Structure formats: structure tokens, C-alpha cells
mmCIF file of C-alpha atoms in Angstrom:
data_model
loop_
_atom_site.group_PDB
_atom_site.id
_atom_site.type_symbol
_atom_site.label_atom_id
_atom_site.label_comp_id
_atom_site.label_asym_id
_atom_site.label_seq_id
_atom_site.Cartn_x
_atom_site.Cartn_y
_atom_site.Cartn_z
ATOM 1 C CA MET A 1 177.013 99.930 216.233
ATOM 2 C CA GLY A 2 179.474 100.656 213.427
ATOM 3 C CA SER A 3 182.346 100.563 215.866
ATOM 4 C CA ARG A 4 181.521 96.988 216.743
ATOM 5 C CA VAL A 5 181.879 95.570 213.209
ATOM 6 C CA SER A 6 184.639 97.783 211.866
ATOM 7 C CA ARG A 7 188.241 96.927 212.583
ATOM 8 C CA GLU A 8 191.306 98.861 211.722
ATOM 9 C CA ILE A 9 194.169 96.853 210.210
ATOM 10 C CA GLY A 10 197.789 97.742 209.479
ATOM 11 C CA HIS A 11 199.276 98.143 206.038
ATOM 12 C CA ASP A 12 200.818 94.669 205.881
ATOM 13 C CA GLU A 13 197.810 92.958 207.370
ATOM 14 C CA TYR A 14 195.747 93.879 204.315
ATOM 15 C CA ASP A 15 195.707 90.694 202.228
ATOM 16 C CA PRO A 16 193.677 90.961 198.950
ATOM 17 C CA TRP A 17 194.520 87.438 197.766
ATOM 18 C CA GLY A 18 191.430 87.359 195.565
ATOM 19 C CA THR A 19 192.647 90.369 193.590
ATOM 20 C CA LEU A 20 196.111 88.856 193.398
ATOM 21 C CA SER A 21 194.834 85.558 192.036
ATOM 22 C CA LEU A 22 192.665 87.376 189.470
ATOM 23 C CA ILE A 23 195.696 89.341 188.268
ATOM 24 C CA VAL A 24 197.798 86.173 188.114
ATOM 25 C CA VAL A 25 195.109 84.513 185.977
ATOM 26 C CA TYR A 26 194.975 87.618 183.783
ATOM 27 C CA PHE A 27 198.765 87.657 183.318
ATOM 28 C CA VAL A 28 198.835 83.942 182.457
ATOM 29 C CA ALA A 29 196.035 84.445 179.909
ATOM 30 C CA LEU A 30 197.886 87.389 178.387
ATOM 31 C CA THR A 31 201.108 85.390 178.089
ATOM 32 C CA LEU A 32 199.390 82.405 176.491
ATOM 33 C CA MET A 33 197.457 84.596 174.051
ATOM 34 C CA TRP A 34 200.617 86.456 173.116
ATOM 35 C CA LEU A 35 202.520 83.210 172.484
ATOM 36 C CA PHE A 36 199.616 81.905 170.409
ATOM 37 C CA THR A 37 199.114 84.994 168.256
ATOM 38 C CA TYR A 38 202.813 85.584 167.663
ATOM 39 C CA PHE A 39 204.330 82.118 167.350
ATOM 40 C CA VAL A 40 201.399 80.086 166.062
ATOM 41 C CA GLU A 41 199.241 82.490 164.091
ATOM 42 C CA PHE A 42 201.950 84.829 162.802
ATOM 43 C CA VAL A 43 205.316 83.034 162.654
ATOM 44 C CA GLY A 44 203.621 79.685 161.969
ATOM 45 C CA ASN A 45 201.810 81.161 158.977
ATOM 46 C CA THR A 46 204.756 80.555 156.641
ATOM 47 C CA PRO A 47 206.077 81.675 154.273
ATOM 48 C CA THR A 48 206.706 85.004 155.906
ATOM 49 C CA VAL A 49 208.285 88.048 154.350
ATOM 50 C CA MET A 50 211.965 87.887 155.233
ATOM 51 C CA GLY A 51 214.152 90.918 155.258
ATOM 52 C CA MET A 52 217.516 92.471 155.175
ATOM 53 C CA ILE A 53 218.177 92.715 158.895
ATOM 54 C CA VAL A 54 220.142 89.456 159.145
ATOM 55 C CA PRO A 55 222.242 89.999 155.976
ATOM 56 C CA VAL A 56 222.949 93.560 157.072
ATOM 57 C CA MET A 57 224.105 92.358 160.465
ATOM 58 C CA LEU A 58 226.194 89.565 158.956
ATOM 59 C CA GLY A 59 227.632 91.759 156.252
ATOM 60 C CA MET Z 1 205.915 105.732 200.214
ATOM 61 C CA ARG Z 2 205.029 102.253 201.248
ATOM 62 C CA ILE Z 3 203.916 99.951 198.499
ATOM 63 C CA HIS Z 4 202.023 96.810 199.362
ATOM 64 C CA GLN Z 5 203.829 93.551 198.713
ATOM 65 C CA TYR Z 6 201.177 92.335 196.242
ATOM 66 C CA GLU Z 7 201.330 95.611 194.385
ATOM 67 C CA LYS Z 8 205.073 95.237 193.960
ATOM 68 C CA LEU Z 9 204.427 91.766 192.613
ATOM 69 C CA TRP Z 10 202.129 92.887 189.806
ATOM 70 C CA ILE Z 11 204.174 95.938 188.940
ATOM 71 C CA VAL Z 12 207.128 93.612 188.375
ATOM 72 C CA GLY Z 13 204.864 91.151 186.528
ATOM 73 C CA ALA Z 14 203.662 93.877 184.155
ATOM 74 C CA MET Z 15 207.255 94.922 183.482
ATOM 75 C CA ILE Z 16 208.224 91.322 182.679
ATOM 76 C CA LEU Z 17 205.302 91.093 180.238
ATOM 77 C CA ILE Z 18 206.321 94.268 178.409
ATOM 78 C CA VAL Z 19 209.946 93.171 178.232
ATOM 79 C CA GLY Z 20 208.736 89.754 177.011
ATOM 80 C CA PHE Z 21 206.742 91.361 174.162
ATOM 81 C CA ILE Z 22 209.754 93.386 173.085
ATOM 82 C CA VAL Z 23 212.063 90.338 173.306
ATOM 83 C CA THR Z 24 209.784 88.215 171.094
ATOM 84 C CA ILE Z 25 209.455 90.950 168.454
ATOM 85 C CA THR Z 26 213.229 91.454 168.482
ATOM 86 C CA TYR Z 27 213.763 87.706 168.188
ATOM 87 C CA GLY Z 28 211.357 87.632 165.230
ATOM 88 C CA SER Z 29 213.129 90.361 163.311
ATOM 89 C CA VAL Z 30 216.743 89.548 164.225
ATOM 90 C CA GLY Z 31 216.596 85.792 164.785
ATOM 91 C CA LEU Z 32 214.000 84.797 162.206
ATOM 92 C CA GLY Z 33 214.559 87.724 159.841
ATOM 93 C CA ILE Z 34 210.912 88.711 159.633
ATOM 94 C CA THR Z 35 210.396 92.122 158.158
ATOM 95 C CA MET Z 36 207.710 94.432 156.894
ATOM 96 C CA ILE Z 37 207.323 95.642 153.344
ATOM 97 C CA GLY Z 38 208.845 99.087 153.241
ATOM 98 C CA ASP Z 39 208.074 102.102 151.118
ATOM 99 C CA GLU Z 40 211.687 102.857 150.213
ATOM 100 C CA GLU Z 41 211.626 100.831 147.017
ATOM 101 C CA GLU Z 42 211.928 102.275 143.565
ATOM 102 C CA THR Z 43 209.042 103.902 141.760
ATOM 103 C CA ILE Z 44 207.957 103.303 138.190
ATOM 104 C CA ALA Z 45 205.620 105.083 135.815
ATOM 105 C CA PRO Z 46 202.631 102.751 135.373
ATOM 106 C CA ASP Z 47 202.104 103.679 131.719
ATOM 107 C CA GLU Z 48 205.710 102.844 130.878
ATOM 108 C CA LEU Z 49 205.693 99.302 132.220
ATOM 109 C CA ASN Z 50 205.888 97.826 128.733
ATOM 110 C CA ASP Z 51 209.176 99.589 128.074
ATOM 111 C CA ASP Z 52 210.650 98.570 131.393
ATOM 112 C CA GLU Z 53 213.482 96.094 131.346
ATOM 113 C CA GLN Z 54 211.976 94.069 134.152
ATOM 114 C CA PHE Z 55 208.233 94.595 134.013
ATOM 115 C CA GLY Z 56 208.039 94.727 130.213
ATOM 116 C CA GLU Z 57 208.165 90.964 130.308
ATOM 117 C CA PRO Z 58 206.847 89.811 133.702
ATOM 118 C CA ARG Z 59 208.825 86.718 134.610
ATOM 119 C CA VAL Z 60 210.902 84.765 137.070
ATOM 120 C CA GLU Z 61 214.655 85.015 136.708
ATOM 121 C CA GLN Z 62 217.632 83.758 138.622
ATOM 122 C CA VAL Z 63 219.651 86.528 140.220
ATOM 123 C CA GLY Z 64 222.105 84.515 142.302
ATOM 124 C CA GLU Z 65 222.787 81.114 143.736
ATOM 125 C CA ASN Z 66 219.504 80.039 145.334
ATOM 126 C CA GLU Z 67 218.077 83.493 144.665
ATOM 127 C CA TYR Z 68 215.357 84.295 142.206
ATOM 128 C CA ALA Z 69 213.456 87.435 141.334
ATOM 129 C CA ALA Z 70 209.837 87.380 140.229
ATOM 130 C CA TYR Z 71 208.521 90.445 138.421
ATOM 131 C CA VAL Z 72 204.759 90.511 138.750
ATOM 132 C CA VAL Z 73 202.361 92.969 137.146
ATOM 133 C CA ALA Z 74 198.824 93.201 138.476
ATOM 134 C CA GLN Z 75 196.152 94.663 136.237
ATOM 135 C CA THR Z 76 192.390 94.396 135.887
ATOM 136 C CA PHE Z 77 191.765 91.481 136.389
ATOM 137 C CA ILE Z 78 194.823 89.275 136.104
ATOM 138 C CA PHE Z 79 198.303 88.760 137.426
ATOM 139 C CA GLN Z 80 201.228 88.364 135.041
ATOM 140 C CA PRO Z 81 202.930 85.945 134.767
ATOM 141 C CA ASP Z 82 200.340 83.296 135.458
ATOM 142 C CA PRO Z 83 201.240 80.808 136.773
ATOM 143 C CA ILE Z 84 204.304 82.041 138.611
ATOM 144 C CA GLU Z 85 206.646 79.070 138.705
ATOM 145 C CA ILE Z 86 209.312 79.145 141.386
ATOM 146 C CA PRO Z 87 211.604 76.605 143.057
ATOM 147 C CA ALA Z 88 211.203 75.466 146.659
ATOM 148 C CA ASN Z 89 213.902 76.201 149.247
ATOM 149 C CA ASN Z 90 215.165 79.239 147.366
ATOM 150 C CA GLU Z 91 214.880 82.890 148.194
ATOM 151 C CA ILE Z 92 212.274 84.456 145.956
ATOM 152 C CA THR Z 93 212.011 88.219 145.808
ATOM 153 C CA PHE Z 94 208.706 89.357 144.382
ATOM 154 C CA HIS Z 95 208.647 92.766 142.745
ATOM 155 C CA VAL Z 96 204.995 93.666 142.426
ATOM 156 C CA THR Z 97 203.496 96.668 140.738
ATOM 157 C CA SER Z 98 200.219 97.606 139.106
ATOM 158 C CA ARG Z 99 199.466 98.806 135.623
ATOM 159 C CA ASP Z 100 196.191 100.585 136.380
ATOM 160 C CA VAL Z 101 194.537 100.764 139.806
ATOM 161 C CA ILE Z 102 195.400 99.565 143.287
ATOM 162 C CA HIS Z 103 195.393 95.801 143.540
ATOM 163 C CA GLY Z 104 196.274 93.342 146.271
ATOM 164 C CA PHE Z 105 198.848 90.592 146.252
ATOM 165 C CA TYR Z 106 197.857 88.008 148.818
ATOM 166 C CA VAL Z 107 198.616 84.320 149.137
ATOM 167 C CA PRO Z 108 195.912 83.018 151.503
ATOM 168 C CA GLY Z 109 197.169 81.031 154.461
ATOM 169 C CA THR Z 110 200.542 82.762 154.448
ATOM 170 C CA ASN Z 111 202.001 86.085 155.492
ATOM 171 C CA ILE Z 112 202.591 87.064 151.871
ATOM 172 C CA ASN Z 113 200.395 90.099 151.722
ATOM 173 C CA ALA Z 114 201.146 93.279 149.831
ATOM 174 C CA MET Z 115 199.477 96.050 147.921
ATOM 175 C CA ALA Z 116 200.172 96.516 144.232
ATOM 176 C CA ILE Z 117 200.112 100.257 143.783
ATOM 177 C CA PRO Z 118 200.478 101.908 140.377
ATOM 178 C CA GLY Z 119 203.750 103.815 140.391
ATOM 179 C CA GLN Z 120 205.287 101.845 143.239
ATOM 180 C CA VAL Z 121 207.113 98.569 143.379
ATOM 181 C CA ALA Z 122 206.461 96.383 146.409
ATOM 182 C CA GLU Z 123 209.441 94.214 147.151
ATOM 183 C CA LEU Z 124 209.101 91.150 149.355
ATOM 184 C CA THR Z 125 211.393 88.201 149.857
ATOM 185 C CA VAL Z 126 209.982 84.835 150.828
ATOM 186 C CA GLU Z 127 211.065 81.229 150.809
ATOM 187 C CA PHE Z 128 208.711 78.311 150.214
ATOM 188 C CA ASP Z 129 209.906 75.175 151.998
ATOM 189 C CA GLU Z 130 207.522 72.722 150.382
ATOM 190 C CA PRO Z 131 206.604 72.191 146.755
ATOM 191 C CA GLY Z 132 202.942 72.739 145.984
ATOM 192 C CA GLU Z 133 200.446 75.117 144.521
ATOM 193 C CA HIS Z 134 199.288 78.303 146.173
ATOM 194 C CA GLY Z 135 196.472 80.514 145.077
ATOM 195 C CA LEU Z 136 197.139 84.195 144.670
ATOM 196 C CA ILE Z 137 194.316 86.660 145.029
ATOM 197 C CA CYS Z 138 193.682 90.353 144.781
ATOM 198 C CA HIS Z 139 192.380 91.568 148.117
ATOM 199 C CA GLU Z 140 191.967 95.247 147.329
ATOM 200 C CA TYR Z 141 188.729 96.041 145.546
ATOM 201 C CA CYS Z 142 189.764 96.926 142.002
ATOM 202 C CA GLY Z 143 186.633 96.895 139.888
ATOM 203 C CA SER Z 144 183.756 94.839 138.587
ATOM 204 C CA GLY Z 145 185.909 91.750 138.004
ATOM 205 C CA HIS Z 146 187.715 91.944 141.339
ATOM 206 C CA HIS Z 147 186.217 88.699 142.623
ATOM 207 C CA THR Z 148 187.653 86.818 139.640
ATOM 208 C CA MET Z 149 191.155 88.236 139.933
ATOM 209 C CA GLU Z 150 193.403 85.391 140.884
ATOM 210 C CA GLY Z 151 196.740 83.903 140.007
ATOM 211 C CA LEU Z 152 198.656 80.773 140.787
ATOM 212 C CA ILE Z 153 202.041 80.225 142.381
ATOM 213 C CA VAL Z 154 203.495 76.834 141.524
ATOM 214 C CA VAL Z 155 206.330 75.851 143.832
ATOM 215 C CA GLN Z 156 208.330 73.150 142.137
ATOM 216 C CA PRO Z 157 210.805 70.801 143.822
ATOM 217 C CA GLU Z 158 214.233 72.397 143.736
ATOM 218 C CA ASP Z 159 215.798 69.661 141.599
ATOM 219 C CA GLU Z 160 212.978 69.737 139.048
ATOM 220 C CA PHE Z 161 212.899 73.480 138.571
ATOM 221 C CA ASP Z 162 214.451 75.012 135.498
ATOM 222 C CA LEU Z 163 214.106 78.089 133.354
ATOM 223 C CA THR Z 164 214.491 76.198 130.113
ATOM 224 C CA GLU Z 165 212.513 77.244 127.080
ATOM 225 C CA LEU Z 166 212.251 75.345 123.871
ATOM 226 C CA SER Z 167 211.082 76.570 120.513
ATOM 227 C CA ALA Z 168 211.292 74.791 117.186
ATOM 228 C CA GLU Z 169 210.243 75.304 113.616
ATOM 229 C CA THR Z 170 210.435 73.837 110.138
ATOM 230 C CA PRO Z 171 209.302 75.228 106.811
ATOM 231 C CA ASP Z 172 205.641 74.456 106.119
ATOM 232 C CA THR Z 173 206.423 72.758 102.830
ATOM 233 C CA VAL Z 174 209.550 71.272 101.354
ATOM 234 C CA THR Z 175 210.013 70.153 97.764
ATOM 235 C CA SER Z 176 210.905 66.521 97.408
ATOM 236 C CA GLY Z 177 214.644 66.185 96.955
ATOM 237 C CA GLU Z 178 215.490 69.049 99.216
ATOM 238 C CA GLN Z 179 216.440 68.804 102.837
ATOM 239 C CA VAL Z 180 213.985 69.242 105.664
ATOM 240 C CA GLN Z 181 215.565 71.485 108.252
ATOM 241 C CA LEU Z 182 214.270 71.470 111.781
ATOM 242 C CA ASN Z 183 215.608 74.371 113.826
ATOM 243 C CA ALA Z 184 215.312 74.088 117.575
ATOM 244 C CA THR Z 185 216.310 76.781 120.045
ATOM 245 C CA VAL Z 186 216.973 75.924 123.661
ATOM 246 C CA GLU Z 187 217.053 78.805 126.116
ATOM 247 C CA ASN Z 188 218.598 78.407 129.545
ATOM 248 C CA GLY Z 189 217.468 81.153 131.933
ATOM 249 C CA GLN Z 190 219.453 79.862 134.882
ATOM 250 C CA LEU Z 191 222.984 80.844 135.810
ATOM 251 C CA GLU Z 192 224.327 77.285 135.767
ATOM 252 C CA PRO Z 193 225.131 75.739 132.377
ATOM 253 C CA LEU Z 194 222.500 73.266 131.239
ATOM 254 C CA GLU Z 195 223.681 69.899 129.971
ATOM 255 C CA THR Z 196 220.941 68.093 128.190
ATOM 256 C CA THR Z 197 219.958 66.022 125.216
ATOM 257 C CA VAL Z 198 217.787 67.177 122.367
ATOM 258 C CA ASP Z 199 215.683 64.399 120.859
ATOM 259 C CA ALA Z 200 213.996 65.010 117.577
ATOM 260 C CA GLU Z 201 211.754 63.004 115.344
ATOM 261 C CA ILE Z 202 210.814 63.905 111.800
ATOM 262 C CA GLY Z 203 208.412 61.406 110.332
ATOM 263 C CA ASP Z 204 209.990 58.070 111.155
ATOM 264 C CA GLN Z 205 213.521 59.412 111.445
ATOM 265 C CA THR Z 206 214.963 60.061 114.877
ATOM 266 C CA PHE Z 207 217.824 62.313 115.896
ATOM 267 C CA GLN Z 208 219.656 62.942 119.103
ATOM 268 C CA GLN Z 209 222.179 65.554 120.099
ATOM 269 C CA ASN Z 210 223.861 66.376 123.377
ATOM 270 C CA ILE Z 211 224.198 70.075 124.044
ATOM 271 C CA THR Z 212 225.494 72.356 126.758
ATOM 272 C CA VAL Z 213 223.723 75.669 127.036
ATOM 273 C CA ASP Z 214 225.586 78.281 129.060
ATOM 274 C CA GLY Z 215 223.794 80.214 131.754
ATOM 275 C CA ASN Z 216 221.460 82.963 130.529
ATOM 276 C CA SER Z 217 221.935 82.108 126.887
ATOM 277 C CA THR Z 218 220.391 80.209 124.026
ATOM 278 C CA GLN Z 219 221.638 77.556 121.699
ATOM 279 C CA ASP Z 220 220.395 76.594 118.274
ATOM 280 C CA VAL Z 221 220.324 73.012 117.076
ATOM 281 C CA THR Z 222 219.508 72.017 113.524
ATOM 282 C CA PHE Z 223 218.396 68.579 112.413
ATOM 283 C CA THR Z 224 218.319 67.704 108.763
ATOM 284 C CA ALA Z 225 216.276 64.976 107.132
ATOM 285 C CA GLU Z 226 216.249 63.998 103.486
ATOM 286 C CA SER Z 227 212.823 64.627 102.081
ATOM 287 C CA THR Z 228 213.248 61.817 99.569
ATOM 288 C CA GLN Z 229 213.533 59.356 102.441
ATOM 289 C CA LEU Z 230 210.471 60.799 104.114
ATOM 290 C CA GLY Z 231 208.434 60.589 100.954
ATOM 291 C CA VAL Z 232 205.726 62.849 99.685
ATOM 292 C CA GLY Z 233 203.060 63.775 102.186
ATOM 293 C CA GLU Z 234 202.617 65.330 105.590
ATOM 294 C CA HIS Z 235 205.074 64.381 108.305
ATOM 295 C CA ASP Z 236 204.805 65.174 111.982
ATOM 296 C CA TRP Z 237 207.853 66.276 113.874
ATOM 297 C CA THR Z 238 208.601 66.414 117.566
ATOM 298 C CA VAL Z 239 211.448 67.966 119.523
ATOM 299 C CA THR Z 240 211.963 67.005 123.141
ATOM 300 C CA VAL Z 241 214.305 68.555 125.705
ATOM 301 C CA ASP Z 242 213.897 67.256 129.248
ATOM 302 C CA ASP Z 243 210.164 67.676 129.874
ATOM 303 C CA TYR Z 244 209.582 70.176 127.112
ATOM 304 C CA GLU Z 245 208.126 69.178 123.802
ATOM 305 C CA GLU Z 246 207.418 71.046 120.611
ATOM 306 C CA THR Z 247 205.490 69.510 117.774
ATOM 307 C CA GLY Z 248 204.493 70.467 114.301
ATOM 308 C CA SER Z 249 204.313 69.099 110.824
ATOM 309 C CA VAL Z 250 206.026 69.580 107.513
ATOM 310 C CA GLU Z 251 204.649 68.731 104.118
ATOM 311 C CA VAL Z 252 206.872 67.250 101.472
ATOM 312 C CA VAL Z 253 205.499 67.983 98.019
ATOM 313 C CA SER Z 254 206.573 66.236 94.859
ATOM 314 C CA ASN Z 255 208.572 68.091 92.232
ATOM 315 C CA GLU Z 256 205.616 68.218 89.870
ATOM 316 C CA THR Z 257 203.307 69.732 92.448
ATOM 317 C CA ALA Z 258 205.951 72.243 93.419
ATOM 318 C CA ALA Z 259 206.502 73.166 89.790
ATOM 319 C CA ALA Z 260 202.790 73.558 89.252
ATOM 320 C CA GLU Z 261 202.605 75.923 92.208
ATOM 321 C CA GLY Z 262 205.596 77.875 91.026
ATOM 322 C CA GLY Z 263 208.227 75.908 92.934
ATOM 323 C CA GLU Z 264 207.550 77.895 95.989
ATOM 324 C CA GLU Z 265 209.009 76.966 99.297
ATOM 325 C CA SER Z 266 208.723 78.895 102.463
#
């Protein structure tokens, strides 16, 4: 009975598009959250402590 | 080893994310100049703050063109100086230390956030773009009055900011017939010379003098009024330099009164 419903597929035939779309959504969420926390919440929270890196590089 | 096409896709995606994080942090520190407060700054004995050249008199001073240093002492339960007056659009380097226990140095709504540790000097450079007032609070529990420990940072427009200080004095009493001398001292804490006008008023007499005070120096101005013209009695005086005003009063006493009191003048 099991042999009737089971089917063997090749490596490239395997197509987990649901997993792929979940990971894409996860990556997009990560990117947006990163941009928000860094550029809006951190850099946008001026004034920010500025340092010596730029003068050192210029000098 | 055969790797599935989708798997390759998200391995590459994860790599791009990691590289992206590193690129943004690098851009922040190199491009925007954002830095962290280090621990390589000088140390200072907390019980010798009063003898220190900088922290003995907590203040704001100009250290270069568009560069100011603010020396701040935190102690239970105040910040000195208070308020801290600084110009907008200039680099301000705060040097913060504590006289007693650990305090915090935090300007809410900004990334200005440091600890004030006895024995250590926290050094942080910031630039305020807009004039305005910012609260300053202690955010490290420091004792029973911690919740009341606050300061004020007043960011003044660049063209209105100065480090001018005015003081003035006259004798309390002057015998009629003698001169009333009003001594005013104008201090210029900035590096640029200060060209200004000193206006003075003694009773109903007015005086005016243009002065130039060199950078980081003081200048004395003396105004003299004839007490006979003022007449016997109490006279108010006022000295005005830019927005600064000093007031007081001088009493002109008649010769007889002065003689009766032993002709004393202070």
C-alpha cells in the first residue's frame, strides 16, 4: 500500500518553494529591522557621540 | 557534494546580510564618525577635584575655532555647572567625572549617554545642530535623591553665544564732594577679541564706552560721577554690556553726616 503513494524524486526535482518563500520573508524582515534600528533609532537619535576616527584618517 | 539550488540561494543571502551589517557599522564609524566612549582617558583623584585646573571650576571654555570643552562634575545630587550653556553647530567635548559615587550622564532622546565614575574622566564629543534646551539626568542609581538629580543643557544659537562675564562695583557710601567711582570688569572667555560697548548709569547720569577685550582676558572700565551733581541720597547704578546687566546702589552722604560718623568711606 505504501508503495502506491510514495514516489521517489531526484535531487533537482525537490522543490520546497514554501520554505524558500518563508526564508525570503525572514531575510526581508531582518533587513528592514536592521535598517530601522541602525539608521532611524540609533543614527537618527542625534546628537551622537562623535570620535577621532575621521580626524585620525584625515590627519 | 551536491547542494540544492535553493540552499545555495539562502547561503548567499545570509552572507550578503552579514556583509551588509559590517558595511553599515563601518559606514557609521568611518563615514559618520560615530564612536564609543573609551576607557583610555585620564584619571583623576575624586577628592582632589577642587584643586584641579579644569574641574576645580566646572565650566565651558573655548579650546579652538568651533571647539568647546565642557568640564562637568556630577555629585549627589547635582551636576555642575548648571545650566551648561553651549553654542549650536560647534563641537562640544564633555569631560565628565564624579566627586563621590557613580552617577550617570544622560541626555534623554539622544545618544549622549555616559557614566560618571569617581576617579575617571569620561570624554565625549557631540555637536548640537539646533538651539534649544535639553534635560540632563543621572541614570545610575546614586542615593536617596537620585530621582531629583538633573541638569540642563542650553544650546544657544551660534551667533548669540558668548563667554562674556560682567562684574561691577561701587563703594557703598561716598561723601558729598568726592567722586563716585564705578568699576566694571568685562571678561571675555572666547578666543576671538570682543568688541562691545559698556553702558553705565549712575543716578541720572549716563556713560558709554567702547572697549575691545582680547580673547581669554579681562578689561576694567571705570566711570566717574561727581557726587555733588548726584546730590545727597541713595542712587541706583546699572552697567550693561550686550545682554548682561549689573545693578547696585551707592549712597552719597553729606559732609556733616560723614563727619558725624567719623568721615568714613568704604
